[in-house]
Structure formats: C-alpha cells, structure tokens
XYZ file of C-alpha atoms in Angstrom:
541
model
C 142.400 16.846 14.330
C 145.438 19.094 14.571
C 148.722 17.837 13.152
C 152.075 18.929 14.513
C 154.596 19.303 11.679
C 158.310 20.019 11.504
C 160.011 21.236 8.322
C 163.750 21.128 7.564
C 165.866 23.070 5.099
C 168.090 21.291 2.582
C 169.935 18.482 4.339
C 172.443 18.140 1.476
C 173.538 14.648 2.458
C 174.005 15.257 6.204
C 171.619 12.422 6.909
C 173.129 11.147 10.164
C 173.124 14.584 11.824
C 169.695 15.610 10.524
C 167.847 12.480 11.552
C 169.635 12.401 14.911
C 168.393 15.959 15.503
C 164.905 14.931 14.464
C 164.977 11.984 16.853
C 165.879 14.265 19.772
C 163.090 16.694 18.893
C 160.576 13.910 18.295
C 161.017 12.558 21.811
C 160.037 15.947 23.207
C 157.450 17.155 20.688
C 155.850 14.042 19.134
C 155.412 15.479 15.637
C 152.881 13.966 13.234
C 155.371 14.065 10.356
C 158.369 15.922 8.944
C 159.052 17.547 5.559
C 162.461 18.111 3.989
C 162.688 21.044 1.587
C 165.351 21.312 -1.125
C 167.984 18.567 -1.356
C 167.897 15.545 0.919
C 171.046 14.117 -0.692
C 174.305 15.786 -1.723
C 175.318 16.013 -5.361
C 178.289 13.731 -4.613
C 176.619 11.688 -1.876
C 178.944 8.984 -0.512
C 177.834 5.391 -0.983
C 178.539 4.490 2.643
C 175.964 6.951 3.983
C 173.362 5.805 1.449
C 173.919 2.169 2.404
C 173.534 3.046 6.085
C 170.223 4.733 5.287
C 168.949 1.844 3.162
C 170.105 -0.690 5.724
C 168.448 1.027 8.677
C 171.696 2.018 10.391
C 170.684 5.650 9.948
C 167.249 5.671 11.508
C 164.443 7.956 10.324
C 162.486 8.533 13.551
C 159.117 9.612 12.113
C 157.277 9.774 8.795
C 159.383 12.132 6.682
C 158.441 13.418 3.237
C 160.816 14.787 0.603
C 160.968 15.669 -3.073
C 163.735 16.267 -5.588
C 165.583 19.573 -5.172
C 168.249 20.997 -7.428
C 170.491 17.897 -7.571
C 169.642 14.474 -9.012
C 168.727 11.696 -6.618
C 171.381 8.972 -6.115
C 170.998 6.032 -8.484
C 170.354 3.492 -5.699
C 167.509 5.680 -4.422
C 166.101 6.069 -7.941
C 166.126 2.298 -8.404
C 163.994 1.773 -5.317
C 161.594 4.515 -6.350
C 161.197 3.097 -9.844
C 160.511 -0.373 -8.400
C 157.901 1.209 -6.108
C 159.835 -0.061 -3.106
C 160.224 1.673 0.248
C 163.500 3.584 0.506
C 163.637 2.782 4.190
C 161.270 2.874 7.126
C 159.504 6.254 7.558
C 161.136 7.927 4.523
C 158.624 8.748 1.788
C 159.363 10.211 -1.647
C 156.525 12.544 -2.649
C 157.487 12.448 -6.295
C 158.462 15.499 -8.280
C 154.867 16.420 -9.127
C 152.225 15.075 -6.793
C 149.257 15.552 -4.519
C 149.445 13.625 -1.248
C 147.095 13.309 1.698
C 148.718 12.284 4.975
C 147.104 10.039 7.569
C 146.257 13.234 9.479
C 144.257 14.516 6.512
C 146.856 17.133 5.515
C 146.921 17.736 1.760
C 150.450 18.317 0.412
C 150.969 19.476 -3.177
C 154.553 19.091 -4.401
C 156.535 20.420 -7.337
C 160.239 19.660 -7.048
C 163.134 20.715 -9.226
C 163.835 23.900 -11.148
C 161.833 25.122 -14.127
C 163.363 24.085 -17.459
C 161.811 26.571 -19.870
C 163.339 24.747 -22.845
C 160.936 21.844 -22.317
C 157.500 22.479 -23.786
C 154.422 20.462 -24.622
C 153.263 19.086 -21.294
C 154.564 17.435 -18.179
C 158.015 15.982 -17.630
C 158.158 12.196 -17.659
C 160.979 11.484 -15.208
C 159.881 11.856 -11.605
C 163.377 11.931 -10.085
C 165.305 14.478 -12.173
C 165.780 18.001 -10.724
C 163.716 19.974 -13.201
C 160.087 20.467 -14.099
C 158.154 21.981 -16.986
C 155.611 24.760 -17.126
C 153.114 21.997 -17.862
C 153.918 20.293 -14.555
C 153.051 23.468 -12.662
C 149.861 24.023 -14.632
C 148.711 20.441 -14.139
C 149.011 20.833 -10.374
C 146.751 23.868 -10.474
C 143.980 21.362 -11.073
C 144.452 20.098 -7.508
C 142.404 23.177 -6.524
C 143.508 23.380 -2.881
C 146.424 22.534 -0.612
C 147.194 22.721 3.075
C 150.917 22.705 2.299
C 152.608 23.596 -0.989
C 156.203 22.353 -1.289
C 158.339 23.712 -4.124
C 162.049 23.914 -4.838
C 161.717 27.317 -6.511
C 160.292 30.486 -5.055
C 157.257 32.163 -6.603
C 158.114 35.270 -8.579
C 157.074 38.525 -6.854
C 156.684 36.876 -3.449
C 158.602 39.800 -1.883
C 156.221 42.396 -3.354
C 154.166 44.283 -0.749
C 156.476 42.866 1.938
C 158.619 44.704 4.470
C 160.829 41.679 5.176
C 164.307 42.517 3.928
C 166.576 40.180 1.954
C 170.295 40.904 1.556
C 171.206 41.708 -2.076
C 173.592 38.748 -2.335
C 170.833 36.398 -1.156
C 168.238 37.959 -3.434
C 170.495 37.372 -6.434
C 170.789 33.679 -5.579
C 167.035 33.055 -5.451
C 165.546 30.840 -8.160
C 161.942 31.824 -8.896
C 159.315 31.485 -11.605
C 155.943 32.842 -12.646
C 154.696 29.254 -12.862
C 155.220 28.747 -9.120
C 153.526 32.071 -8.411
C 150.512 31.029 -10.490
C 150.424 27.659 -8.723
C 150.449 29.310 -5.301
C 147.739 31.758 -6.364
C 145.573 28.916 -7.695
C 145.932 26.547 -4.724
C 145.907 29.186 -1.954
C 147.900 26.934 0.402
C 147.953 27.702 4.089
C 151.716 27.157 4.089
C 154.119 27.381 1.164
C 157.589 26.004 1.899
C 160.760 26.301 -0.151
C 164.509 26.000 0.384
C 166.865 28.964 0.517
C 169.782 28.706 -1.952
C 172.159 30.255 0.599
C 172.425 30.324 4.416
C 169.456 32.579 5.108
C 165.924 32.132 6.460
C 162.996 34.024 4.980
C 159.464 34.225 6.341
C 157.183 36.602 4.533
C 154.237 38.286 6.233
C 151.051 36.214 5.800
C 149.021 37.324 2.791
C 145.412 37.037 1.736
C 144.215 35.956 -1.667
C 141.939 38.170 -3.802
C 138.306 38.199 -2.758
C 135.435 37.793 -5.214
C 131.971 39.302 -5.551
C 130.530 36.092 -4.099
C 133.108 35.942 -1.280
C 134.088 39.494 -0.308
C 135.748 38.312 2.895
C 139.157 36.598 2.602
C 138.801 32.822 2.648
C 142.487 31.887 2.443
C 145.722 33.089 4.006
C 149.143 31.841 2.891
C 152.403 31.881 4.823
C 155.500 31.606 2.625
C 158.606 30.292 4.387
C 162.036 29.446 2.968
C 164.405 27.561 5.234
C 168.182 27.818 5.373
C 170.254 24.669 4.720
C 170.463 22.338 7.696
C 173.643 22.753 9.738
C 174.665 25.983 8.001
C 177.633 27.859 9.493
C 175.668 31.115 9.728
C 173.275 29.527 12.238
C 170.356 30.702 10.059
C 167.055 29.044 10.885
C 166.811 25.610 9.261
C 163.940 24.097 11.282
C 160.351 25.287 11.460
C 157.575 23.701 13.542
C 153.875 24.503 13.399
C 150.442 23.037 14.030
C 147.780 22.762 11.332
C 144.169 21.561 11.401
C 142.593 20.461 8.087
C 139.615 22.580 7.071
C 140.014 25.055 9.904
C 138.276 28.346 8.981
C 139.939 31.744 9.262
C 139.028 33.271 12.610
C 140.764 36.593 12.039
C 143.553 38.112 9.974
C 146.976 37.653 11.579
C 149.001 40.768 12.488
C 150.910 42.273 9.569
C 148.849 40.442 6.946
C 149.207 41.908 3.432
C 147.292 41.580 0.170
C 148.487 38.896 -2.234
C 151.743 39.734 -4.020
C 150.462 37.955 -7.119
C 148.371 39.352 -9.897
C 145.051 37.582 -10.357
C 144.659 36.665 -14.035
C 141.212 37.222 -15.470
C 139.401 34.040 -16.415
C 138.370 33.721 -20.004
C 135.094 32.332 -21.239
C 135.645 28.763 -22.417
C 132.420 27.745 -24.095
C 132.395 26.903 -27.798
C 132.664 30.135 -29.754
C 131.159 31.024 -33.098
C 134.256 29.784 -34.896
C 133.759 26.248 -33.592
C 137.058 26.050 -31.704
C 137.636 23.116 -29.398
C 135.932 23.653 -26.053
C 136.492 22.044 -22.681
C 134.089 19.348 -21.416
C 132.078 19.532 -24.649
C 131.471 15.767 -24.741
C 133.757 15.305 -27.750
C 131.564 17.117 -30.248
C 133.089 18.673 -33.336
C 131.927 20.945 -36.143
C 129.953 18.377 -38.062
C 128.447 16.380 -35.210
C 124.929 17.799 -35.529
C 125.095 18.893 -39.145
C 124.420 22.552 -38.407
C 127.845 23.907 -39.366
C 129.295 24.343 -42.819
C 132.521 22.552 -43.583
C 135.617 24.637 -42.951
C 139.205 24.191 -43.889
C 140.778 21.923 -41.257
C 142.995 23.888 -38.898
C 145.905 22.356 -36.981
C 144.795 20.631 -33.758
C 145.407 22.699 -30.619
C 148.446 21.996 -28.492
C 148.243 21.466 -24.724
C 148.180 25.208 -24.064
C 144.939 25.526 -26.108
C 143.372 22.104 -25.549
C 140.511 22.330 -23.104
C 141.095 18.788 -21.901
C 144.629 19.727 -20.806
C 145.276 21.015 -17.322
C 148.165 22.972 -18.821
C 145.622 25.307 -20.462
C 145.315 28.418 -18.309
C 141.695 28.975 -19.408
C 140.193 25.981 -17.642
C 137.024 25.677 -15.607
C 138.694 24.179 -12.556
C 135.390 24.088 -10.667
C 134.308 21.174 -12.885
C 137.240 18.962 -11.891
C 136.206 16.223 -9.467
C 139.436 14.342 -8.762
C 142.962 13.960 -10.119
C 144.916 10.712 -10.233
C 148.512 10.095 -11.220
C 147.826 9.755 -14.969
C 144.204 10.858 -15.398
C 141.501 13.019 -13.895
C 137.685 13.125 -13.710
C 135.350 16.015 -14.506
C 131.653 16.554 -14.884
C 130.443 17.058 -18.443
C 129.404 20.512 -19.587
C 125.773 20.306 -20.659
C 125.232 16.843 -19.085
C 122.801 14.538 -20.861
C 120.717 13.710 -17.734
C 119.242 16.545 -15.699
C 120.093 16.888 -12.006
C 116.997 14.939 -10.957
C 116.859 12.317 -13.715
C 118.212 9.493 -11.533
C 116.708 10.639 -8.214
C 114.305 7.682 -8.057
C 117.325 5.393 -8.395
C 119.297 7.096 -5.637
C 121.477 9.603 -7.525
C 120.832 13.319 -6.970
C 123.206 14.522 -9.703
C 123.537 13.796 -13.452
C 126.646 11.590 -13.064
C 127.703 12.350 -16.637
C 131.452 12.155 -16.084
C 134.527 12.462 -18.281
C 137.697 10.468 -17.569
C 140.613 12.268 -19.191
C 144.295 11.260 -19.369
C 146.831 13.927 -18.478
C 148.792 13.083 -21.621
C 147.788 15.219 -24.610
C 147.370 12.585 -27.328
C 144.482 11.608 -29.640
C 144.861 7.849 -29.009
C 146.456 5.474 -26.538
C 148.744 4.246 -29.302
C 150.107 7.783 -29.698
C 151.078 7.829 -26.004
C 153.752 5.228 -26.563
C 155.240 4.046 -23.274
C 152.753 6.105 -21.238
C 149.714 4.266 -22.608
C 149.670 1.372 -20.127
C 149.768 3.620 -17.056
C 147.210 6.054 -18.477
C 144.815 3.233 -19.352
C 145.329 1.679 -15.921
C 144.527 4.932 -14.094
C 141.490 5.621 -16.278
C 140.225 2.082 -15.785
C 140.683 2.450 -12.058
C 138.491 5.565 -12.097
C 135.914 3.803 -14.298
C 135.700 0.791 -12.022
C 135.478 2.960 -8.913
C 132.602 4.963 -10.411
C 130.857 1.763 -11.484
C 130.982 0.541 -7.900
C 129.732 3.898 -6.637
C 126.778 3.985 -9.036
C 125.751 0.419 -8.230
C 125.956 1.001 -4.475
C 124.253 4.407 -4.454
C 121.399 3.111 -6.611
C 121.054 -0.147 -4.680
C 121.869 -1.901 -7.964
C 119.089 -0.220 -9.926
C 121.678 1.294 -12.239
C 124.592 -0.008 -14.263
C 127.165 2.039 -16.193
C 127.927 2.704 -19.854
C 131.327 4.143 -20.821
C 132.474 4.990 -24.327
C 135.576 6.156 -26.172
C 136.302 7.561 -29.617
C 139.864 6.824 -30.746
C 140.856 8.776 -33.864
C 144.340 9.550 -35.094
C 143.066 12.950 -36.240
C 141.481 13.631 -32.871
C 142.717 16.032 -30.232
C 142.718 14.536 -26.729
C 141.346 11.072 -26.055
C 138.856 10.686 -23.197
C 136.042 8.493 -21.942
C 132.465 9.454 -21.182
C 130.558 7.638 -18.447
C 126.823 7.541 -17.778
C 124.520 5.427 -15.589
C 121.850 3.335 -17.276
C 118.949 1.326 -15.805
C 120.018 -2.153 -14.686
C 117.073 -3.856 -16.362
C 117.853 -2.236 -19.721
C 121.421 -3.520 -19.566
C 120.502 -7.057 -18.484
C 117.760 -7.330 -21.114
C 120.277 -6.408 -23.807
C 118.534 -3.155 -24.701
C 121.651 -0.998 -24.283
C 123.748 -3.260 -26.491
C 120.931 -3.402 -29.041
C 120.661 0.395 -28.981
C 124.300 0.795 -30.018
C 124.118 -1.933 -32.659
C 120.882 -0.624 -34.198
C 122.090 2.984 -34.315
C 125.305 1.843 -36.009
C 123.247 -0.051 -38.574
C 120.961 2.952 -39.127
C 123.997 5.177 -39.747
C 125.489 2.534 -42.074
C 128.525 2.208 -39.826
C 130.606 -0.978 -39.514
C 129.185 -3.613 -37.156
C 130.296 -3.944 -33.544
C 132.550 -6.790 -32.422
C 132.736 -8.077 -28.854
C 136.415 -8.044 -27.871
C 138.910 -6.691 -25.322
C 141.386 -4.163 -26.690
C 142.928 -3.025 -23.414
C 144.989 0.134 -24.075
C 144.812 -0.670 -27.795
C 148.468 0.137 -28.405
C 148.533 -2.293 -31.311
C 145.426 -0.798 -32.971
C 146.638 1.130 -35.998
C 143.226 2.412 -37.093
C 140.402 4.473 -35.622
C 137.642 2.901 -33.566
C 134.683 3.534 -31.284
C 134.218 1.317 -28.244
C 131.727 1.044 -25.439
C 131.822 -0.803 -22.122
C 128.450 -1.946 -20.738
C 128.592 -2.934 -17.057
C 126.115 -4.074 -14.409
C 126.122 -5.640 -10.946
C 123.068 -7.344 -9.453
C 124.539 -7.096 -5.956
C 124.271 -10.793 -5.290
C 125.597 -13.314 -7.746
C 127.045 -11.656 -10.803
C 128.841 -8.696 -12.299
C 128.557 -8.572 -16.072
C 130.735 -6.479 -18.362
C 130.952 -6.378 -22.126
C 133.233 -4.412 -24.449
C 131.967 -3.683 -27.956
C 134.293 -2.243 -30.600
C 133.461 -0.644 -33.940
C 136.513 -0.232 -36.176
C 136.320 2.849 -38.362
C 137.718 3.500 -41.797
C 139.716 6.730 -41.881
C 137.512 8.080 -44.651
C 134.295 7.477 -42.667
C 132.520 10.633 -41.560
C 131.797 9.534 -38.009
C 129.329 11.391 -35.803
C 131.201 12.356 -32.640
C 127.857 12.540 -30.836
C 127.194 8.882 -31.597
C 127.576 7.652 -27.996
C 125.534 10.522 -26.581
C 122.892 10.096 -29.281
C 122.407 6.399 -28.440
C 122.204 7.083 -24.712
C 119.754 9.949 -25.272
C 117.400 7.591 -27.120
C 117.758 4.865 -24.491
C 117.132 7.242 -21.584
C 114.355 9.193 -23.293
C 116.445 12.352 -23.291
C 116.536 13.238 -26.982
C 115.469 16.813 -26.140
C 118.805 17.159 -24.304
C 120.930 15.760 -27.113
C 122.786 18.992 -27.945
C 124.980 19.931 -24.978
C 125.235 23.596 -25.969
C 121.477 23.991 -25.512
C 121.517 22.822 -21.896
C 124.661 24.361 -20.411
C 124.215 24.899 -16.683
C 125.151 27.936 -14.658
C 128.450 27.813 -12.781
C 126.658 27.384 -9.403
C 124.713 24.427 -10.816
C 127.954 22.888 -12.107
C 129.592 23.379 -8.715
C 126.575 21.767 -7.040
C 126.884 18.701 -9.291
C 130.615 18.431 -8.599
C 130.092 18.682 -4.836
C 127.355 16.032 -4.878
C 129.495 13.743 -7.016
C 132.500 14.163 -4.715
C 130.407 13.383 -1.645
C 128.981 10.231 -3.227
C 132.314 9.132 -4.708
C 134.444 9.799 -1.632
C 134.464 6.176 -0.316
C 135.810 5.014 -3.692
C 138.044 7.971 -4.556
C 141.549 6.499 -4.424
C 143.046 9.837 -5.516
C 142.412 11.215 -2.015
C 144.937 8.766 -0.639
C 147.691 9.380 -3.209
C-alpha cells in the first residue's frame, strides 16, 4: 500500500510553528507520517517550549520521526529516551543509528550526527550525541536495503555526474563523508534525505546503482534530497512531500537519471586463506581445530576492521546476513553442518545452521562491560525466537541446540544454533553426546547451571543450551557449562563435532569441505527469512 510522506528541514527549535504548519497540511493531505531532517531542537532550546511539547500544549499532529542532527538533544528529552518513555504523542526518536519499519511497511535506515574520525574501534555507545563513528556507518550497511535513508551528513561525491548547481558558499558549508557515500551505495535507498547547513534546497537528479552480470538492468534508483532549514528567510524549500510503495519495482528510468556518483568497491574473497587467517562465518574454527595445521607463532587478534564477525569489516558477505537487531545479528553458517534437505522430513527446507553474533567486538561477555546485559538479552531474544520457529515449522519434531565458546584469547564471541530431533533431546541422547565427547577428549565435566551473560565468570568456558517443546504440556531447557583451564588445548570444533555424530553427519564435519555456492547461500537465507518472518522482531524495530 502506498504511503504519503512529508519531510521537513531542520526545525532548529521552532516547534510551535513547524507543528502548526504540519497540522494545516495534514488536514488537507492526510500524510502517513512525517520525517524531520537535521536538528529538531535548537542548541540553546528554551525550557518553556520543551515543557509545552512534553505537556502536550504543542501538539504533534501525526507520527513524526527524527534523529540527532549537529546539536545535542536537550537533557529532558535525553532522560525520556534513556528511560524508554514516549517523548510525547506522535513524536518518535529513531535513534542515532537504527533500522525502523513503519506501520506502512516503509523501511527507514538512520544515521544521525556528524562523523567523528577520531573515534575508532566500532560503534558509538551514546545514542543521543551529535556524532557517529565510521563503525556506525559500516554496521548499518548490514541492513542491506532501505526505502528511506536519513543522514545528517551528505555523501561525498554526491554532486559528481550532476548538472544541479550549488553556490560556492553553500558548497563550502556542506558536511560530507565517504562513510555516508558507502552506506548509500550499499543500501541503494529509494530516497536519501539530509539537511542543508545553510538556507538552500538541493535535489540531485535520480541515479541508478551499478548493474551486475546477473542483473544487467538497473534494480535500484536513488533520489538524494537536502532540505533547507524550516522557516528560513531565503524562502528556500524546507518541505518535501512524496508517495512511496514498499517493494514497488522500477517501471522505467525517470527523466534525467544519471549513473551512480559513487565508486563501487570490489568485493574481496573472504574464505579462509592458506595462512589460516580468521574467516567470516567459519563456525569458530581455528588453526588447530582439526589437527591438520602446524603450530604458528600467535599473531595479534584482528580488530573490528579485519574481524569477519564485525559488520564494520568492509569485506563481508552481506548476502549471508538474515536479520539485525539492536545489539546482535543473525547469519547462516558458511559450510553448514546439515545439508539443505537434511530436515525436510521434519518440515525444514534449509539447513538452519545459524550464528547469533553480537555487534560488540569482544571475545567474551565479561569483556563487554556495561554492554554485556543488552547484548546477551538481544542474542537470547533471537535464540528464543528461532527455537519457537523450529518447533512450529517442524510440528514439534525438532528441538534446538545452541552453543558458545567463551575464551579470553578469542576474537569475537558468538553462538551457533542447530535443530536436533525432539526424541533425541527428550531421551537425553543430546546431553549424553556432549558429556561423552568431553570425557573422551579428557575435558572437564559439564555442570548444569545458569550463567546468564556470565559477567562474573573470570575464566574460559564452553556452554550448550538444549531446548525442546512438545507442543502440549511442557517446554524443557537445560544449560550445561564446561569450565576450561587457560592452558587446555580446546577443540573449537567441539560443538560441531558432537552434533555431527548425533545427526549422522560426520562426513560434513569440516566446513571448508562443504562450502556452498553464493546462490545456494542466498537460497538458504531467503528460505530462513520466510520461515522466521512471524518471529523476527527485528522487522518491527
């Protein structure tokens, strides 16, 4: 269904006038929602106006979305945001870095604030300060698509290949970055909105994104629009209305359409190379997991820019990402243990070997510090949603096994999730499989416990959750933990090895031997997304 949208330039604290204007327009046009670009509040916003907004005296006439611009949000607004309270009726803070789906099905990707190049090593923590990191922009590239991209900064080179003129004084005032350009190129939004830093309106010609050998015809067209501040004395355009339909295909190229102004970076191969470097979606295997590699001098662990579990790494296989939450995301595993048809008789037409990965680049939850609780909560939410999906899709023929390796010398903590036959779980065969394999490897025994985010666990450990639902009377879940001595040479394929034996898939133990083609990986992702959609809370956030 088509949504009618109105977008405003920076309001800069003129709340009464802006929302009064919106109310007049809403009575005539009946917009689905509004978006405010740039700054909603002034840098020295008066308390009286804020109190009128919070108290409902200043009325917001329709659902209105905003992000942080170039000035900090007022403290009273920040307090409500941090308490997860509504600011006021119809006014919604998108966050500084977010993916949001409106009730009309419009997907909005947001990156507020200016780039602070002095901050490195991942995403910014504060969601209300007027700056972002390169990591924030790279993380959002994992969203894959957007109907609307909302950024404070312009993308670098957006004026290339364009005949739309910008006055020199206005051009000098523009704040832009390569990171925003790369984000726009990755998401291919239908509309990209920003705020002009001076009283001028800019609408670039629509542009197509580079075609591929598989898709020679353009599949995406972006319109970049930067709005002048609301109520500016130059009478430059500060309001922009349009209609958008989610998923609508391109019928024809609009007049004046140009090629993309952005360069298209070449993708690099990301499989494990002959030097054994850390590889994305490799199921946590390291050099000595299968005993086929000689010991090498330990090199420093990769940072977020080289870690293939980090969305801030430019060399990522984004086609394997299934969904992204606020603190974690889900992918399919490269070289999945089950084949595509292994669980067909139980109702699953895809391997369902999934990885749940926190956005934070840390080897353990303990290392995350104050972020651990939220990361664990988001990961658990994904785990529980997938458990429910597997049980429902299989008509309770399958349960779920999830495991984690927590090592201080690790790289990026994550969970692996696999279905397992219900009867094997309820008969205790899965639990026995883990205990017996640990005994065979002369590892410490398992303990049944509940560590939660394990922020108080100083040492390394392996843990596994074994879950099943009979669909009638009981859901059973058990957490087994094996604490590991730091000197123990632990097989990072341990969880996969146990599951391979239980599922009769020992011939598929080594993931590198069964890597799928990219089309097969895309097929698995699409089937997973379709099955998981009723439980995928990330679509609503």
